Every structure is written in structure tokens, then in C-alpha cells.
Amino acid sequence: MLLKDRVAIITGGGRGIGQGVALRYAQEGAKLALVDLEQSHLDETSSLLDESGTGVEYIKLQGDVSNSGDVQRFFDATIEKFGRLDILVNNAGIGNPTIGIIDMPEEAWDKTIAVNLKSVFLCSKLAAKQFIKQGGGGRIISVSSQAGKSGFAMLTPYCASKAGVILFTQAFAKEVGAHKINVNCVCPGTIDTPLLRGAEMGLNLTDEQFTEATKRALPTIPLGRVGYPADVAKVITFLASDDADYMTGQAINISGGQEMH
Ligand code: NAP
């Protein structure tokens, strides 16, 4: 087991990539604090964990990662339950309304930046504080995007927030490296999750509709398929493991080759 008895906070653990990370971390022996906005989504992940046969210990924490009071509560509850923290996975994120920047409402900009970028600041700050208090280091892994490396029209706030996560990662890695805190991020490509199936717009594309919607992207993916949460979870597991001891400040593409820089 790569993460035996290590305590991890996973934000956005109720669905999609965060749920995939929770299931993989459970197999690797970690103890989990799952954070999500929707209680029902947390309950969905906890059912899967209970059925996984791993016997994983976990707590469910409902709240908003862009709210500093909620974030403090997530960390306090985690330390109270498990007595320590070893890994933070900053995964929670949202898209933005698919409209051009000229017509983009200020509130939509603010919300995307708050949930995708400010949350990484709020959570990473408390994680690093805890790691330094404990001694012995820790791991911070954030979920950026290929849209943080290349611009996509109509996704400008999203792209800006994800590019921010990459530079946050590099700068913070330099700040806390002396404390043996490794700070990395991943840049997924086209991953089959509720986000990509249009959940935020009240859609839930069927397999057929999803295949149709992603058909145009396939020729741009050298490996010829979309990704799944488990594909991303593998790399986030590696980054939390001892095998990634000498890696920090990195932004790793997980995109089947759709993004190579
Ligand atoms: P998802 O299926 O929508 O899951 C995101 C999770 O984050 C949901 O459970 C959601 O909660 C939670 N969340 C959203 N806002 C939150 C908030 N303010 N506080 C707490 N939790 C919040 O999306 P996903 O595709 O798995 O995305 C996960 C991460 O990967 C995001 O950062 C996303 O930008 C990034 N990413 C995704 C793709 C892709 O192709 N899917 C590609 C690149 C990067 P509720 O739904 O319960 O409200």
C-alpha cells in the first residue's frame, strides 16, 4: 500500500475526479476527510467507499472551499478526528458560463477565481501550517487543467484560474521546500466526469450524447480516448507517495497527449 495510514483531505470528493481519488486512496490505505458542497454527493462517495471492502476510515465535511470559515472548519475537524494531516488534494473546481469575456458578468469571473484559485490558497495555507507544526513534511497536490497551459475560447475565467494554480504551485513549492513540503499539480485533459457531462448547466449527458460531444476532441488526443477519474487518481496517488519524494513545483499533464507542454 502506497499511502498506509496517511491522512488526506480531498476537496470536491463527492463526484468526478475527487471521487476517483478517494476510491484509489482508500485502496492504498489512506484515511480520508472528504469535502464537498453537496451532502448528497458526499453520501454517494461514502456508499462506494463502504462497498469497496477496504475498511477505509473517513469523515464527510460539507461546505464551500472558497469560504475561509468553512476551510478552517474542515482542517479542525480533520485534525480532531485523525490527529494529523499528511496530504492535501485541492481538487474542487467549477467551469464558467460559456460566454465571451466581453459579456462575462463580474460575479461569474469572481466565482470561478474564488472556487478554483482562492480555495487553493486557503487550503494550502492551513495544510502547510499543520505540516510545519507536525514536522516531517507533507504533500500538496492541486488539480489544475490543460486549460491552465493553453487558452480555450469562452473559458477565459477558467483558464486564468487554472494558470494561477500552476504558478501558485511553483511559487509555494519554493517557499516551503525547506520544510520537506512537496507542492505539485496535475493538468488533466478531457476527463469523463459530471463537470464535462454538463452537470453545472443542469445537463447530464447520456453515454451516447457524451460520445457525440467529445467526438471532435478525439483527433486531438494522441492516445485516442477520453480520460477517466481513475487515470487522474493514479497520478495523484503517485504524487502523494514516497516515489515522488524528489518532485516539487511540477504541473503534470494527464491528457492522453492532448497537451504536451
Ligand atoms: P465535477 O464532476 O463537477 O466534480 C467537482 C466536485 O467539486 C463536485 O463534487 C463539486 O461539488 C465540488 N465543488 C465545486 N465547488 C465547490 C465548492 N465551492 N466547495 C466545495 N466543493 C465544491 O468536476 P471534475 O471534472 O471531477 O473536476 C475536478 C477538478 O478537475 C476541477 O478542479 C476541474 O477544474 C478539474 N479538471 C477537470 C477536467 C475534466 O475534463 N473533467 C479537466 C481538467 C481539470 P457538487 O457538485 O457536489 O456541488
CSV table of C-alpha atoms and ligand atoms in Angstrom, one decimal:
chain,number,residue,atom,x,y,z
A,1,MET,CA,0.0,0.0,0.0
A,2,LEU,CA,1.4,3.3,-1.1
A,3,LEU,CA,-0.4,5.6,1.5
A,4,LYS,CA,-0.8,3.3,4.5
A,5,ASP,CA,-2.3,5.3,7.4
A,6,ARG,CA,-1.6,8.7,5.8
A,7,VAL,CA,-4.3,11.3,6.4
A,8,ALA,CA,-5.6,13.1,3.3
A,9,ILE,CA,-8.1,15.9,2.8
A,10,ILE,CA,-9.7,15.6,-0.7
A,11,THR,CA,-11.8,18.6,-1.8
A,12,GLY,CA,-14.6,18.0,-4.2
A,13,GLY,CA,-14.6,14.4,-3.1
A,14,GLY,CA,-18.3,13.9,-3.8
A,15,ARG,CA,-18.0,13.4,-7.6
A,16,GLY,CA,-15.8,13.0,-10.6
A,17,ILE,CA,-12.1,13.1,-10.2
A,18,GLY,CA,-12.3,13.7,-6.4
A,19,GLN,CA,-14.4,10.6,-6.0
A,20,GLY,CA,-11.9,8.7,-8.1
A,21,VAL,CA,-9.0,9.9,-5.9
A,22,ALA,CA,-11.0,8.9,-2.7
A,23,LEU,CA,-11.5,5.4,-4.0
A,24,ARG,CA,-7.9,5.0,-5.0
A,25,TYR,CA,-6.5,6.4,-1.8
A,26,ALA,CA,-8.8,4.0,0.1
A,27,GLN,CA,-7.2,1.1,-1.7
A,28,GLU,CA,-3.8,2.5,-0.8
A,29,GLY,CA,-4.6,2.6,2.9
A,30,ALA,CA,-5.1,6.3,3.5
A,31,LYS,CA,-7.5,7.9,6.0
A,32,LEU,CA,-9.8,10.4,4.3
A,33,ALA,CA,-11.5,13.7,5.0
A,34,LEU,CA,-13.9,14.3,2.1
A,35,VAL,CA,-15.0,17.8,1.4
A,36,ASP,CA,-17.9,18.8,-0.9
A,37,LEU,CA,-20.6,21.4,-1.4
A,38,GLU,CA,-23.4,18.8,-1.7
A,39,GLN,CA,-24.1,16.4,1.2
A,40,SER,CA,-25.9,14.0,-1.2
A,41,HIS,CA,-22.7,13.8,-3.3
A,42,LEU,CA,-20.6,13.1,-0.2
A,43,ASP,CA,-23.1,10.3,0.7
A,44,GLU,CA,-22.6,8.8,-2.8
A,45,THR,CA,-18.9,8.6,-2.3
A,46,SER,CA,-19.2,7.2,1.2
A,47,SER,CA,-21.5,4.4,-0.2
A,48,LEU,CA,-18.9,3.5,-2.7
A,49,LEU,CA,-16.2,3.6,0.0
A,50,ASP,CA,-18.3,1.3,2.2
A,51,GLU,CA,-18.8,-1.1,-0.6
A,52,SER,CA,-15.1,-1.1,-1.6
A,53,GLY,CA,-14.2,-3.6,1.1
A,54,THR,CA,-11.1,-1.5,2.0
A,55,GLY,CA,-12.3,-0.7,5.6
A,56,VAL,CA,-11.2,2.8,5.0
A,57,GLU,CA,-11.8,5.4,7.8
A,58,TYR,CA,-13.2,8.6,6.6
A,59,ILE,CA,-15.2,11.7,7.6
A,60,LYS,CA,-17.5,13.8,5.4
A,61,LEU,CA,-17.3,17.6,5.6
A,62,GLN,CA,-19.9,19.7,3.8
A,63,GLY,CA,-19.0,23.3,2.9
A,64,ASP,CA,-17.5,25.7,0.5
A,65,VAL,CA,-13.8,25.6,-0.3
A,66,SER,CA,-13.8,29.3,-1.2
A,67,ASN,CA,-15.1,30.3,2.3
A,68,SER,CA,-12.3,30.7,4.8
A,69,GLY,CA,-14.5,29.9,7.8
A,70,ASP,CA,-15.6,26.6,6.2
A,71,VAL,CA,-12.0,25.8,5.3
A,72,GLN,CA,-10.8,26.3,8.9
A,73,ARG,CA,-13.7,24.0,10.0
A,74,PHE,CA,-12.5,21.3,7.5
A,75,PHE,CA,-9.0,21.3,8.9
A,76,ASP,CA,-10.1,21.5,12.6
A,77,ALA,CA,-12.4,18.5,12.1
A,78,THR,CA,-9.7,16.5,10.3
A,79,ILE,CA,-7.1,17.1,13.0
A,80,GLU,CA,-9.7,16.4,15.7
A,81,LYS,CA,-10.6,13.0,14.1
A,82,PHE,CA,-7.2,11.8,12.9
A,83,GLY,CA,-4.7,13.8,14.9
A,84,ARG,CA,-2.6,14.7,11.9
A,85,LEU,CA,-2.6,15.6,8.2
A,86,ASP,CA,-0.2,14.2,5.5
A,87,ILE,CA,-1.8,15.1,2.2
A,88,LEU,CA,-4.0,17.8,0.8
A,89,VAL,CA,-5.7,17.3,-2.6
A,90,ASN,CA,-7.0,20.6,-3.9
A,91,ASN,CA,-9.5,19.2,-6.4
A,92,ALA,CA,-12.8,21.1,-6.1
A,93,GLY,CA,-13.4,23.2,-9.1
A,94,ILE,CA,-16.1,24.7,-11.4
A,95,GLY,CA,-16.3,25.8,-15.0
A,96,ASN,CA,-17.6,29.2,-16.1
A,97,PRO,CA,-20.7,30.2,-18.1
A,98,THR,CA,-19.8,29.6,-21.7
A,99,ILE,CA,-19.9,33.2,-22.8
A,100,GLY,CA,-17.3,35.5,-24.2
A,101,ILE,CA,-15.3,37.8,-21.9
A,102,ILE,CA,-17.0,41.0,-23.3
A,103,ASP,CA,-20.3,39.8,-21.9
A,104,MET,CA,-19.0,37.9,-18.8
A,105,PRO,CA,-20.7,39.2,-15.7
A,106,GLU,CA,-18.3,40.3,-12.9
A,107,GLU,CA,-19.9,37.8,-10.5
A,108,ALA,CA,-19.1,34.8,-12.8
A,109,TRP,CA,-15.5,35.9,-13.0
A,110,ASP,CA,-15.2,36.3,-9.2
A,111,LYS,CA,-16.9,33.0,-8.5
A,112,THR,CA,-14.6,31.0,-10.9
A,113,ILE,CA,-11.5,32.6,-9.4
A,114,ALA,CA,-12.7,32.1,-5.9
A,115,VAL,CA,-13.6,28.4,-6.2
A,116,ASN,CA,-10.7,27.4,-8.4
A,117,LEU,CA,-7.9,29.6,-7.2
A,118,LYS,CA,-8.6,31.3,-3.9
A,119,SER,CA,-9.5,27.9,-2.4
A,120,VAL,CA,-6.1,26.6,-3.3
A,121,PHE,CA,-4.6,29.5,-1.3
A,122,LEU,CA,-6.9,29.0,1.7
A,123,CYS,CA,-6.5,25.2,1.9
A,124,SER,CA,-2.7,25.1,1.1
A,125,LYS,CA,-2.0,27.7,3.7
A,126,LEU,CA,-3.6,25.7,6.5
A,127,ALA,CA,-2.1,22.4,5.3
A,128,ALA,CA,1.4,23.9,5.3
A,129,LYS,CA,0.9,25.4,8.7
A,130,GLN,CA,-0.1,21.9,10.0
A,131,PHE,CA,2.8,20.1,8.3
A,132,ILE,CA,5.3,22.6,9.8
A,133,LYS,CA,3.7,22.1,13.2
A,134,GLN,CA,4.0,18.3,12.9
A,135,GLY,CA,7.5,18.3,11.4
A,136,GLY,CA,8.3,15.7,8.7
A,137,GLY,CA,6.8,17.5,5.7
A,138,GLY,CA,3.7,16.8,3.7
A,139,ARG,CA,2.2,16.8,0.2
A,140,ILE,CA,0.0,19.3,-1.5
A,141,ILE,CA,-1.4,18.3,-4.9
A,142,SER,CA,-3.7,20.6,-6.8
A,143,VAL,CA,-5.9,19.9,-9.8
A,144,SER,CA,-5.2,22.5,-12.5
A,145,SER,CA,-6.0,21.7,-16.1
A,146,GLN,CA,-4.6,21.7,-19.6
A,147,ALA,CA,-6.7,24.8,-19.8
A,148,GLY,CA,-4.1,26.4,-17.5
A,149,LYS,CA,-1.5,25.9,-20.1
A,150,SER,CA,-3.4,26.7,-23.4
A,151,GLY,CA,-6.2,29.1,-23.8
A,152,PHE,CA,-9.7,27.9,-24.7
A,153,ALA,CA,-12.2,30.5,-26.1
A,154,MET,CA,-15.3,31.0,-23.8
A,155,LEU,CA,-13.4,29.6,-20.9
A,156,THR,CA,-11.3,32.6,-20.1
A,157,PRO,CA,-12.0,32.8,-16.3
A,158,TYR,CA,-11.5,29.1,-16.0
A,159,CYS,CA,-8.2,29.2,-18.0
A,160,ALA,CA,-7.0,32.2,-15.9
A,161,SER,CA,-7.8,30.4,-12.6
A,162,LYS,CA,-6.1,27.2,-13.7
A,163,ALA,CA,-3.0,29.0,-14.9
A,164,GLY,CA,-3.0,30.7,-11.5
A,165,VAL,CA,-2.9,27.3,-9.8
A,166,ILE,CA,0.2,26.3,-11.8
A,167,LEU,CA,2.1,29.4,-10.8
A,168,PHE,CA,0.8,29.2,-7.2
A,169,THR,CA,2.3,25.7,-7.2
A,170,GLN,CA,5.7,26.8,-8.4
A,171,ALA,CA,6.0,29.8,-6.1
A,172,PHE,CA,4.7,28.0,-3.0
A,173,ALA,CA,6.9,25.0,-3.7
A,174,LYS,CA,9.9,27.4,-3.4
A,175,GLU,CA,8.5,28.9,-0.2
A,176,VAL,CA,8.0,25.6,1.7
A,177,GLY,CA,10.6,23.2,0.2
A,178,ALA,CA,12.9,23.7,3.2
A,179,HIS,CA,10.1,22.1,5.4
A,180,LYS,CA,10.0,19.0,3.1
A,181,ILE,CA,6.6,20.0,1.8
A,182,ASN,CA,6.2,18.9,-1.8
A,183,VAL,CA,3.8,21.1,-3.8
A,184,ASN,CA,2.7,19.8,-7.2
A,185,CYS,CA,-0.3,20.0,-9.5
A,186,VAL,CA,-1.8,17.9,-12.3
A,187,CYS,CA,-3.3,19.2,-15.6
A,188,PRO,CA,-6.0,16.8,-16.8
A,189,GLY,CA,-7.3,16.9,-20.3
A,190,THR,CA,-10.7,15.6,-21.4
A,191,ILE,CA,-11.9,13.6,-18.4
A,192,ASP,CA,-15.4,11.9,-18.3
A,193,THR,CA,-16.9,13.5,-15.2
A,194,PRO,CA,-20.2,15.2,-14.3
A,195,LEU,CA,-18.5,18.5,-15.0
A,196,LEU,CA,-17.7,17.5,-18.5
A,197,ARG,CA,-21.2,16.0,-18.9
A,198,GLY,CA,-22.7,19.4,-18.3
A,199,ALA,CA,-23.9,18.9,-14.7
A,200,GLU,CA,-23.3,22.6,-13.8
A,201,MET,CA,-25.7,23.6,-16.7
A,202,GLY,CA,-28.3,21.2,-15.4
A,203,LEU,CA,-27.4,18.6,-18.1
A,204,ASN,CA,-26.4,15.0,-17.5
A,205,LEU,CA,-25.3,13.8,-20.9
A,206,THR,CA,-26.0,10.1,-21.7
A,207,ASP,CA,-23.2,8.0,-22.9
A,208,GLU,CA,-24.4,8.4,-26.4
A,209,GLN,CA,-24.6,12.2,-26.1
A,210,PHE,CA,-21.2,12.4,-24.4
A,211,THR,CA,-19.6,10.3,-27.1
A,212,GLU,CA,-21.1,12.7,-29.7
A,213,ALA,CA,-20.0,15.8,-27.7
A,214,THR,CA,-16.4,14.6,-27.4
A,215,LYS,CA,-16.1,13.2,-31.0
A,216,ARG,CA,-14.4,16.5,-32.1
A,217,ALA,CA,-11.8,16.3,-29.4
A,218,LEU,CA,-10.7,12.8,-30.1
A,219,PRO,CA,-8.4,13.5,-33.1
A,220,THR,CA,-6.5,16.0,-30.8
A,221,ILE,CA,-5.8,13.2,-28.3
A,222,PRO,CA,-2.9,11.0,-29.5
A,223,LEU,CA,-4.0,8.1,-27.2
A,224,GLY,CA,-7.4,8.3,-29.0
A,225,ARG,CA,-9.7,8.2,-26.0
A,226,VAL,CA,-11.1,10.5,-23.3
A,227,GLY,CA,-9.7,10.0,-19.7
A,228,TYR,CA,-11.5,8.7,-16.6
A,229,PRO,CA,-11.2,9.8,-13.0
A,230,ALA,CA,-9.1,6.7,-12.3
A,231,ASP,CA,-6.5,7.8,-14.8
A,232,VAL,CA,-6.1,11.1,-12.9
A,233,ALA,CA,-6.3,9.3,-9.5
A,234,LYS,CA,-3.2,7.1,-10.3
A,235,VAL,CA,-1.0,10.2,-10.8
A,236,ILE,CA,-2.4,12.0,-7.7
A,237,THR,CA,-1.6,8.8,-5.8
A,238,PHE,CA,2.0,8.7,-7.2
A,239,LEU,CA,2.5,12.4,-6.2
A,240,ALA,CA,1.4,11.6,-2.6
A,241,SER,CA,3.6,8.6,-2.4
A,242,ASP,CA,7.3,8.2,-1.3
A,243,ASP,CA,8.1,7.6,-5.0
A,244,ALA,CA,7.6,11.3,-5.7
A,245,ASP,CA,9.9,12.4,-2.8
A,246,TYR,CA,12.2,14.4,-5.1
A,247,MET,CA,9.4,16.2,-7.1
A,248,THR,CA,8.1,19.6,-6.4
A,249,GLY,CA,6.7,22.6,-8.3
A,250,GLN,CA,5.6,20.4,-11.2
A,251,ALA,CA,2.5,20.6,-13.4
A,252,ILE,CA,2.0,17.2,-14.9
A,253,ASN,CA,-0.3,16.7,-17.9
A,254,ILE,CA,-2.7,13.8,-17.8
A,255,SER,CA,-4.4,14.2,-21.1
A,256,GLY,CA,-3.5,11.3,-23.4
A,257,GLY,CA,-1.1,13.6,-25.0
A,258,GLN,CA,-3.7,16.4,-25.8
A,259,GLU,CA,-1.4,18.8,-24.1
A,260,MET,CA,2.4,18.2,-24.2
A,261,HIS,CA,3.9,21.4,-22.7
B,1,NAP,P1,-17.1,17.6,-11.0
B,1,NAP,O1,-17.5,16.3,-11.5
B,1,NAP,O2,-18.1,18.7,-11.2
B,1,NAP,O3,-16.7,17.5,-9.5
B,1,NAP,C1,-16.2,18.6,-8.8
B,1,NAP,C2,-16.5,18.5,-7.4
B,1,NAP,O4,-16.1,19.7,-6.7
B,1,NAP,C3,-18.0,18.3,-7.1
B,1,NAP,O5,-18.2,17.3,-6.2
B,1,NAP,C4,-18.4,19.7,-6.6
B,1,NAP,O6,-19.5,19.7,-5.7
B,1,NAP,C5,-17.2,20.1,-5.9
B,1,NAP,N1,-17.2,21.5,-5.7
B,1,NAP,C6,-17.5,22.5,-6.6
B,1,NAP,N2,-17.5,23.7,-6.0
B,1,NAP,C7,-17.2,23.5,-4.7
B,1,NAP,C8,-17.0,24.4,-3.6
B,1,NAP,N3,-17.2,25.7,-3.7
B,1,NAP,N4,-16.7,23.8,-2.4
B,1,NAP,C9,-16.6,22.5,-2.2
B,1,NAP,N5,-16.7,21.6,-3.2
B,1,NAP,C10,-17.0,22.1,-4.5
B,1,NAP,O7,-15.8,18.0,-11.7
B,1,NAP,P2,-14.4,17.2,-12.1
B,1,NAP,O8,-14.4,17.1,-13.6
B,1,NAP,O9,-14.3,16.0,-11.3
B,1,NAP,O10,-13.4,18.3,-11.7
B,1,NAP,C11,-12.5,18.1,-10.6
B,1,NAP,C12,-11.3,19.1,-10.8
B,1,NAP,O11,-10.7,18.7,-12.1
B,1,NAP,C13,-11.8,20.5,-11.0
B,1,NAP,O12,-10.8,21.4,-10.4
B,1,NAP,C14,-11.7,20.7,-12.5
B,1,NAP,O13,-11.5,22.0,-12.9
B,1,NAP,C15,-10.5,19.8,-12.9
B,1,NAP,N6,-10.5,19.4,-14.3
B,1,NAP,C16,-11.5,18.6,-14.8
B,1,NAP,C17,-11.3,18.2,-16.2
B,1,NAP,C18,-12.4,17.4,-16.9
B,1,NAP,O14,-12.2,17.2,-18.1
B,1,NAP,N7,-13.4,16.8,-16.2
B,1,NAP,C19,-10.2,18.6,-16.9
B,1,NAP,C20,-9.2,19.4,-16.3
B,1,NAP,C21,-9.4,19.8,-15.0
B,1,NAP,P3,-21.0,19.5,-6.1
B,1,NAP,O15,-21.1,19.0,-7.5
B,1,NAP,O16,-21.4,18.4,-5.1
B,1,NAP,O17,-21.7,20.8,-5.9
